[in-house]
Coordinates of C-alpha atoms in Angstrom, one line a residue:
X1 CA -15.2 -42.3 -18.3
X2 CA -16.2 -38.8 -19.3
X3 CA -19.5 -37.7 -20.8
X4 CA -19.7 -34.4 -22.6
X5 CA -22.5 -32.5 -24.3
X6 CA -22.1 -32.2 -28.1
X7 CA -21.6 -28.5 -28.8
X8 CA -19.0 -28.1 -31.5
X9 CA -18.3 -29.6 -34.9
X10 CA -15.6 -31.9 -33.7
X11 CA -18.0 -33.4 -31.1
X12 CA -20.7 -33.7 -33.7
X13 CA -18.4 -35.7 -35.9
X14 CA -17.6 -38.0 -33.0
X15 CA -21.3 -38.4 -32.3
X16 CA -21.8 -39.7 -35.8
X17 CA -18.6 -41.7 -36.1
X18 CA -19.3 -44.0 -33.1
X19 CA -22.0 -45.8 -35.1
X20 CA -19.5 -46.5 -37.9
X21 CA -17.1 -47.9 -35.4
X22 CA -19.6 -50.2 -33.6
X23 CA -21.1 -51.6 -36.8
X24 CA -17.9 -51.9 -38.8
X25 CA -18.1 -55.0 -41.0
X26 CA -21.8 -55.7 -40.1
X27 CA -23.4 -56.5 -43.4
X28 CA -26.9 -55.7 -42.1
X29 CA -26.2 -52.2 -41.1
X30 CA -26.9 -49.3 -43.4
X31 CA -25.4 -46.1 -41.9
X32 CA -27.9 -43.2 -41.9
X33 CA -26.7 -40.2 -43.8
X34 CA -24.8 -37.8 -41.5
X35 CA -26.9 -34.9 -42.8
X36 CA -30.1 -36.7 -41.9
X37 CA -29.0 -37.3 -38.3
X38 CA -27.5 -33.8 -38.0
X39 CA -30.8 -32.3 -39.2
X40 CA -32.7 -33.9 -36.4
X41 CA -30.7 -31.8 -34.0
X42 CA -30.9 -28.6 -36.0
X43 CA -33.7 -26.2 -35.1
X44 CA -33.6 -24.8 -38.7
X45 CA -34.5 -28.2 -40.1
X46 CA -36.5 -30.0 -37.5
X47 CA -39.9 -28.5 -36.8
X48 CA -40.2 -30.3 -33.5
X49 CA -38.0 -27.6 -32.0
X50 CA -41.1 -25.4 -32.3
X51 CA -42.6 -27.3 -29.4
X52 CA -39.6 -29.0 -27.8
X53 CA -35.9 -29.2 -27.0
X54 CA -33.1 -31.8 -27.6
X55 CA -29.6 -32.4 -26.4
X56 CA -26.9 -35.1 -27.1
X57 CA -23.8 -36.4 -25.5
X58 CA -20.8 -38.5 -26.3
X59 CA -19.0 -40.8 -23.8
X60 CA -15.3 -41.3 -23.8
X61 CA -13.0 -43.7 -22.0
X62 CA -9.9 -42.8 -20.0
X63 CA -7.8 -42.4 -23.2
X64 CA -10.3 -40.1 -24.8
X65 CA -11.7 -42.7 -27.2
X66 CA -15.5 -42.4 -27.9
X67 CA -17.3 -45.5 -26.6
X68 CA -20.9 -44.3 -26.6
X69 CA -23.5 -41.7 -27.3
X70 CA -27.1 -40.8 -26.4
X71 CA -29.6 -38.0 -27.0
X72 CA -32.5 -36.8 -24.9
X73 CA -35.5 -34.7 -25.9
X74 CA -38.9 -33.3 -24.8
X75 CA -41.8 -32.9 -27.2
X76 CA -44.0 -30.6 -25.2
X77 CA -47.0 -31.4 -27.4
X78 CA -47.1 -34.9 -26.0
X79 CA -45.0 -34.9 -22.9
X80 CA -47.8 -33.8 -20.5
X81 CA -50.5 -36.0 -22.1
X82 CA -49.4 -39.1 -20.2
X83 CA -50.0 -40.1 -16.6
X84 CA -46.4 -39.1 -15.9
X85 CA -44.8 -36.2 -18.0
X86 CA -42.6 -38.2 -20.4
X87 CA -39.6 -37.3 -22.4
X88 CA -37.4 -39.5 -24.6
X89 CA -34.0 -40.7 -25.2
X90 CA -32.6 -42.1 -28.5
X91 CA -29.7 -42.5 -30.9
X92 CA -28.1 -44.7 -28.3
X93 CA -24.9 -46.5 -29.2
X94 CA -22.5 -48.1 -26.8
X95 CA -19.7 -50.6 -26.7
X96 CA -20.5 -53.8 -24.7
X97 CA -20.0 -52.3 -21.3
X98 CA -23.0 -52.1 -18.9
X99 CA -21.4 -49.4 -16.8
X100 CA -21.0 -47.2 -19.8
X101 CA -24.5 -47.8 -21.0
X102 CA -26.0 -47.0 -17.5
X103 CA -24.0 -43.7 -17.4
X104 CA -25.5 -42.7 -20.7
X105 CA -29.1 -43.6 -19.5
X106 CA -28.4 -41.7 -16.2
X107 CA -27.3 -38.6 -18.0
X108 CA -30.5 -38.5 -20.2
X109 CA -32.7 -39.3 -17.2
X110 CA -31.2 -36.4 -15.0
X111 CA -31.6 -33.9 -17.9
X112 CA -35.2 -34.9 -18.3
X113 CA -35.9 -34.8 -14.5
X114 CA -34.5 -31.3 -14.3
X115 CA -37.1 -30.3 -16.8
X116 CA -40.1 -31.8 -15.0
X117 CA -40.2 -35.1 -16.6
X118 CA -41.2 -38.2 -14.6
X119 CA -40.6 -40.9 -17.3
X120 CA -38.4 -41.6 -20.3
X121 CA -39.3 -43.4 -23.5
X122 CA -36.6 -45.0 -25.6
X123 CA -35.0 -45.5 -27.9
X124 CA -37.1 -43.0 -29.8
X125 CA -36.7 -40.1 -32.3
X126 CA -37.1 -36.3 -31.8
X127 CA -39.7 -36.4 -34.7
X128 CA -42.4 -38.6 -36.1
X129 CA -42.3 -42.2 -35.1
X130 CA -42.0 -43.6 -38.6
X131 CA -38.2 -43.1 -38.4
X132 CA -35.5 -44.0 -35.8
X133 CA -38.1 -45.4 -33.4
X134 CA -37.7 -48.6 -31.2
X135 CA -35.1 -51.2 -30.4
X136 CA -34.7 -54.1 -32.7
X137 CA -35.1 -57.4 -30.7
X138 CA -35.9 -59.9 -33.3
X139 CA -35.2 -60.1 -37.0
X140 CA -31.6 -59.0 -37.3
X141 CA -31.8 -58.5 -41.0
X142 CA -31.1 -55.5 -43.3
X143 CA -33.5 -52.9 -42.1
X144 CA -35.7 -50.8 -44.3
X145 CA -35.0 -47.0 -44.5
X146 CA -35.7 -45.3 -41.3
X147 CA -36.1 -48.5 -39.3
X148 CA -33.5 -48.8 -36.5
X149 CA -30.8 -51.5 -36.4
X150 CA -28.8 -52.1 -33.3
X151 CA -26.6 -54.6 -31.5
X152 CA -28.5 -57.5 -29.9
X153 CA -26.9 -56.8 -26.5
X154 CA -28.6 -53.4 -26.3
X155 CA -31.8 -55.2 -25.2
X156 CA -30.1 -56.4 -22.0
X157 CA -28.8 -52.9 -21.3
X158 CA -32.3 -51.4 -21.5
X159 CA -34.1 -54.1 -19.5
X160 CA -31.4 -54.5 -16.8
X161 CA -31.5 -50.7 -16.3
X162 CA -35.2 -50.9 -15.6
X163 CA -36.9 -50.0 -18.9
X164 CA -40.1 -51.9 -19.5
X165 CA -41.8 -52.6 -22.8
X166 CA -44.4 -49.9 -23.5
X167 CA -45.4 -51.4 -26.8
X168 CA -44.1 -53.8 -29.5
X169 CA -43.7 -52.8 -33.1
X170 CA -43.9 -55.4 -35.9
X171 CA -42.7 -55.2 -39.5
X172 CA -44.2 -57.6 -42.1
X173 CA -42.8 -58.6 -45.4
X174 CA -44.9 -59.5 -48.5
X175 CA -43.4 -61.5 -51.3
X176 CA -44.6 -59.7 -54.5
X177 CA -44.2 -62.9 -56.6
X178 CA -47.2 -64.3 -54.9
X179 CA -50.7 -63.5 -56.2
X180 CA -52.8 -60.9 -54.4
X181 CA -55.3 -62.8 -52.1
X182 CA -58.4 -63.5 -54.2
X183 CA -60.9 -62.5 -51.5
X184 CA -59.3 -59.1 -51.2
X185 CA -59.1 -58.7 -54.9
X186 CA -62.8 -59.2 -55.2
X187 CA -63.5 -56.7 -52.5
X188 CA -61.1 -54.3 -54.2
X189 CA -62.8 -54.6 -57.6
X190 CA -66.2 -54.1 -56.0
X191 CA -65.3 -50.9 -54.2
X192 CA -63.4 -49.6 -57.1
X193 CA -66.5 -49.7 -59.3
X194 CA -68.9 -48.4 -56.7
X195 CA -70.4 -45.0 -57.6
X196 CA -68.8 -42.1 -55.8
X197 CA -65.5 -43.7 -55.0
X198 CA -62.3 -42.8 -56.9
X199 CA -58.7 -43.8 -56.5
X200 CA -55.7 -42.0 -57.9
X201 CA -52.0 -41.9 -57.2
X202 CA -49.7 -39.0 -56.4
X203 CA -48.3 -36.8 -59.1
X204 CA -45.4 -34.4 -58.6
X205 CA -47.1 -32.0 -61.0
X206 CA -49.9 -31.5 -58.5
X207 CA -48.0 -32.2 -55.3
X208 CA -49.5 -29.4 -53.2
X209 CA -53.0 -30.8 -53.8
X210 CA -52.0 -34.2 -52.6
X211 CA -50.1 -32.8 -49.6
X212 CA -53.3 -31.0 -48.5
X213 CA -55.2 -34.3 -49.0
X214 CA -52.8 -36.1 -46.7
X215 CA -53.2 -33.4 -44.0
X216 CA -57.0 -33.6 -44.2
X217 CA -57.1 -37.4 -43.9
X218 CA -54.4 -37.5 -41.3
X219 CA -56.2 -35.0 -39.0
X220 CA -59.5 -36.8 -39.4
X221 CA -58.1 -40.4 -39.0
X222 CA -55.9 -39.7 -36.0
X223 CA -57.8 -37.0 -34.0
X224 CA -59.4 -39.6 -31.7
X225 CA -56.1 -41.3 -30.8
X226 CA -54.3 -40.6 -27.5
X227 CA -51.6 -38.0 -27.8
X228 CA -52.7 -36.8 -31.2
X229 CA -50.9 -33.8 -32.6
X230 CA -51.5 -32.3 -36.1
X231 CA -48.9 -33.0 -38.7
X232 CA -46.7 -30.1 -39.8
X233 CA -47.4 -29.4 -43.4
X234 CA -43.8 -28.2 -44.0
X235 CA -42.5 -31.7 -43.0
X236 CA -44.6 -33.2 -45.8
X237 CA -43.5 -30.6 -48.3
X238 CA -39.9 -31.3 -47.4
X239 CA -40.3 -35.0 -48.0
X240 CA -41.9 -34.3 -51.4
X241 CA -39.1 -32.0 -52.4
X242 CA -36.3 -34.2 -51.3
X243 CA -38.0 -37.3 -52.6
X244 CA -38.2 -36.2 -56.2
X245 CA -36.2 -38.6 -58.3
X246 CA -36.5 -41.3 -55.6
X247 CA -40.3 -41.6 -54.9
X248 CA -42.4 -43.6 -57.3
X249 CA -45.6 -41.6 -58.0
X250 CA -47.8 -44.7 -58.3
X251 CA -46.6 -46.1 -54.9
X252 CA -48.5 -43.3 -53.1
X253 CA -52.3 -43.8 -53.4
X254 CA -55.4 -41.8 -52.4
X255 CA -59.0 -42.7 -52.1
X256 CA -61.9 -40.2 -52.5
X257 CA -65.6 -40.3 -51.9
X258 CA -67.6 -37.8 -53.8
X259 CA -64.4 -35.8 -54.2
X260 CA -63.5 -35.8 -50.5
X261 CA -60.2 -37.5 -49.6
X262 CA -60.8 -40.4 -47.3
X263 CA -57.6 -42.4 -47.3
X264 CA -54.0 -42.5 -48.3
X265 CA -51.2 -45.1 -48.4
X266 CA -47.5 -44.1 -48.8
X267 CA -44.9 -46.6 -49.9
X268 CA -41.2 -45.6 -50.5
X269 CA -38.4 -47.4 -52.2
X270 CA -36.0 -48.7 -49.7
X271 CA -33.0 -46.5 -50.3
X272 CA -31.1 -48.3 -47.6
X273 CA -30.2 -50.8 -50.3
X274 CA -28.2 -47.9 -51.8
X275 CA -27.1 -46.1 -48.7
X276 CA -25.5 -49.3 -47.3
X277 CA -22.7 -48.6 -49.8
X278 CA -22.1 -45.1 -48.7
X279 CA -21.3 -45.3 -45.0
X280 CA -23.3 -42.3 -44.1
X281 CA -21.5 -39.9 -46.5
X282 CA -23.1 -38.0 -49.3
X283 CA -20.2 -36.3 -50.9
X284 CA -19.8 -35.6 -54.6
X285 CA -18.7 -39.1 -55.5
X286 CA -21.3 -40.8 -53.4
X287 CA -24.0 -38.6 -55.0
X288 CA -22.8 -39.9 -58.4
X289 CA -22.8 -43.4 -57.1
X290 CA -26.3 -42.9 -55.6
X291 CA -27.7 -41.8 -59.0
X292 CA -25.9 -44.6 -60.8
X293 CA -27.3 -47.3 -58.5
X294 CA -30.8 -45.8 -58.8
X295 CA -30.6 -46.0 -62.6
X296 CA -29.3 -49.6 -62.3
X297 CA -32.5 -50.4 -60.4
X298 CA -30.6 -51.6 -57.4
X299 CA -33.5 -51.1 -55.1
X300 CA -35.7 -54.2 -54.9
X301 CA -37.8 -53.5 -51.9
X302 CA -40.3 -50.8 -51.0
X303 CA -41.6 -49.9 -47.6
X304 CA -45.1 -48.8 -46.7
X305 CA -44.4 -46.2 -44.1
X306 CA -47.8 -44.7 -43.3
X307 CA -51.4 -45.2 -44.1
X308 CA -54.6 -43.7 -43.0
X309 CA -58.3 -44.2 -43.5
X310 CA -61.0 -41.9 -42.1
X311 CA -62.9 -44.0 -39.5
X312 CA -66.3 -43.8 -41.0
X313 CA -65.0 -45.5 -44.2
X314 CA -62.9 -48.2 -42.6
X315 CA -65.4 -50.9 -43.2
X316 CA -65.9 -50.1 -46.9
X317 CA -63.0 -52.2 -48.2
X318 CA -60.9 -49.1 -48.9
X319 CA -57.7 -50.7 -47.6
X320 CA -58.2 -53.7 -49.9
X321 CA -58.7 -51.4 -52.9
X322 CA -55.6 -49.4 -52.3
X323 CA -53.5 -52.5 -51.5
X324 CA -54.8 -54.0 -54.8
X325 CA -53.9 -50.9 -56.8
X326 CA -50.5 -50.6 -55.2
X327 CA -49.8 -54.3 -55.8
X328 CA -50.4 -53.8 -59.5
X329 CA -48.2 -50.8 -59.6
X330 CA -45.3 -52.5 -57.8
X331 CA -45.6 -55.7 -59.9
X332 CA -45.4 -53.5 -63.0
X333 CA -41.9 -52.5 -62.0
X334 CA -40.1 -55.8 -62.2
X335 CA -37.1 -54.9 -59.9
X336 CA -39.4 -54.7 -56.9
X337 CA -39.7 -58.2 -55.4
X338 CA -40.6 -57.4 -51.8
X339 CA -42.8 -55.0 -49.8
X340 CA -42.1 -54.2 -46.1
X341 CA -45.2 -53.2 -44.2
X342 CA -43.8 -51.3 -41.2
X343 CA -44.4 -50.7 -38.5
X344 CA -47.6 -51.6 -36.7
X345 CA -48.0 -51.6 -32.9
X346 CA -49.3 -54.5 -30.9
X347 CA -51.9 -52.0 -29.7
X348 CA -53.5 -52.0 -33.2
X349 CA -54.9 -55.5 -33.8
X350 CA -57.0 -54.3 -36.7
X351 CA -54.0 -53.2 -38.7
X352 CA -52.1 -56.4 -37.8
X353 CA -55.1 -58.4 -39.2
X354 CA -55.0 -56.4 -42.4
X355 CA -51.2 -57.0 -42.9
X356 CA -51.6 -60.7 -42.3
X357 CA -54.7 -60.9 -44.6
X358 CA -52.7 -59.5 -47.6
X359 CA -50.0 -62.1 -47.2
X360 CA -47.7 -60.3 -44.8
X361 CA -45.2 -62.4 -42.7
X362 CA -43.9 -60.9 -39.5
X363 CA -40.1 -60.6 -39.9
X364 CA -38.9 -58.0 -37.4
X365 CA -39.9 -56.8 -33.9
X366 CA -38.8 -53.6 -32.3
X367 CA -39.7 -52.5 -28.7
X368 CA -40.5 -49.0 -27.5
X369 CA -39.5 -48.9 -23.8
X370 CA -40.6 -46.7 -21.0
X371 CA -38.7 -46.0 -17.8
X372 CA -40.6 -44.5 -14.8
X373 CA -38.3 -42.4 -12.6
X374 CA -40.4 -43.2 -9.5
X375 CA -39.8 -47.0 -9.2
X376 CA -42.8 -47.4 -6.9
X377 CA -45.3 -46.1 -9.5
X378 CA -47.3 -49.0 -11.2
X379 CA -46.2 -49.4 -14.8
X380 CA -48.9 -49.4 -17.6
X381 CA -48.4 -50.5 -21.2
X382 CA -50.0 -48.5 -23.9
X383 CA -53.7 -49.2 -24.4
X384 CA -55.2 -51.2 -27.2
X385 CA -56.9 -48.8 -29.6
X386 CA -60.7 -49.0 -29.2
X387 CA -62.5 -50.3 -32.3
X388 CA -64.6 -47.1 -32.6
X389 CA -61.5 -45.0 -32.6
X390 CA -59.5 -46.9 -35.2
X391 CA -58.7 -44.9 -38.2
X392 CA -56.7 -47.6 -40.0
X393 CA -53.0 -46.7 -39.5
X394 CA -49.5 -47.8 -39.3
X395 CA -46.3 -46.3 -38.0
X396 CA -48.2 -44.0 -35.7
X397 CA -49.0 -44.1 -32.0

């Protein structure tokens, strides 16, 4: 076997194509767009290169056939905030061959060790953890956009190599045909009418204002969490630009108290239901197909990707009010029959309780693993978020 760094266009194509080979004829797999994956490794597109570095490799057999891939990265804003300096590996794909898998893991580990790392998380993303983060271990169903899908045998590869579960990630599904829980509806109505509180949804015509509101809430809600790093405003602007024509304005909600933003929820149509038909390619004809399928209202599921409530307002029923308003907006669009609430970590029992209270049923479980290079160092799982530090959140560490 031969492992080589991805440096030229031919190797970049092979890095992408191995996923198409491994998941060929798998009806649950929606191939991410080539441009999206390529952008993660492009310093011009991925802001994480401002405070980190990334590399990727492909693995070939004796005949030159690609049989696996892996990437490694260091986010210097977080790497040195753990007990052991920690990098990451991700975008792992491999045929069912333990020797091949271990060679890929070894390659990522050695690259990280050379740069002062003492541990490796995986499979993770060189970016925010709402996309391409974690290994699917339960719920081998069609995944929502950004949620990883993988072969079941990958779990044995990670665990036999020595990775241990750092935290578990749960995705819940809500059947929109069922009524909104009455108790939450009453709380929502009460807070919606309370003087000083206002709720409104996103509008593209005033997108910069809402982007600034997201930044303000995000920084306030997450600043007490371990390993907090401010969000890059350009990343939010990019999502807004690229999402025009796809995002539903009334699936993104904000709460205000006396004019100050105190919460936001973001739900996105699950475009995987369209991308599944494109095999990762967005050429001219697939762009036409994409627009046609959008107009045909092919998408029936939406995914709540991130939410945040400023800690001092978390006991006011803000979550109930936004869920209630979002529920009404979703039900008004008849094609949407399901909402995915993803993902929430096992370290955040408050958010798990909210998901279950609004009718969510746990459908999928992903693991984020950690591998300590010194095998004699005691392993610690991620800590439960203390109650006083819980700015309600999902899809964030």
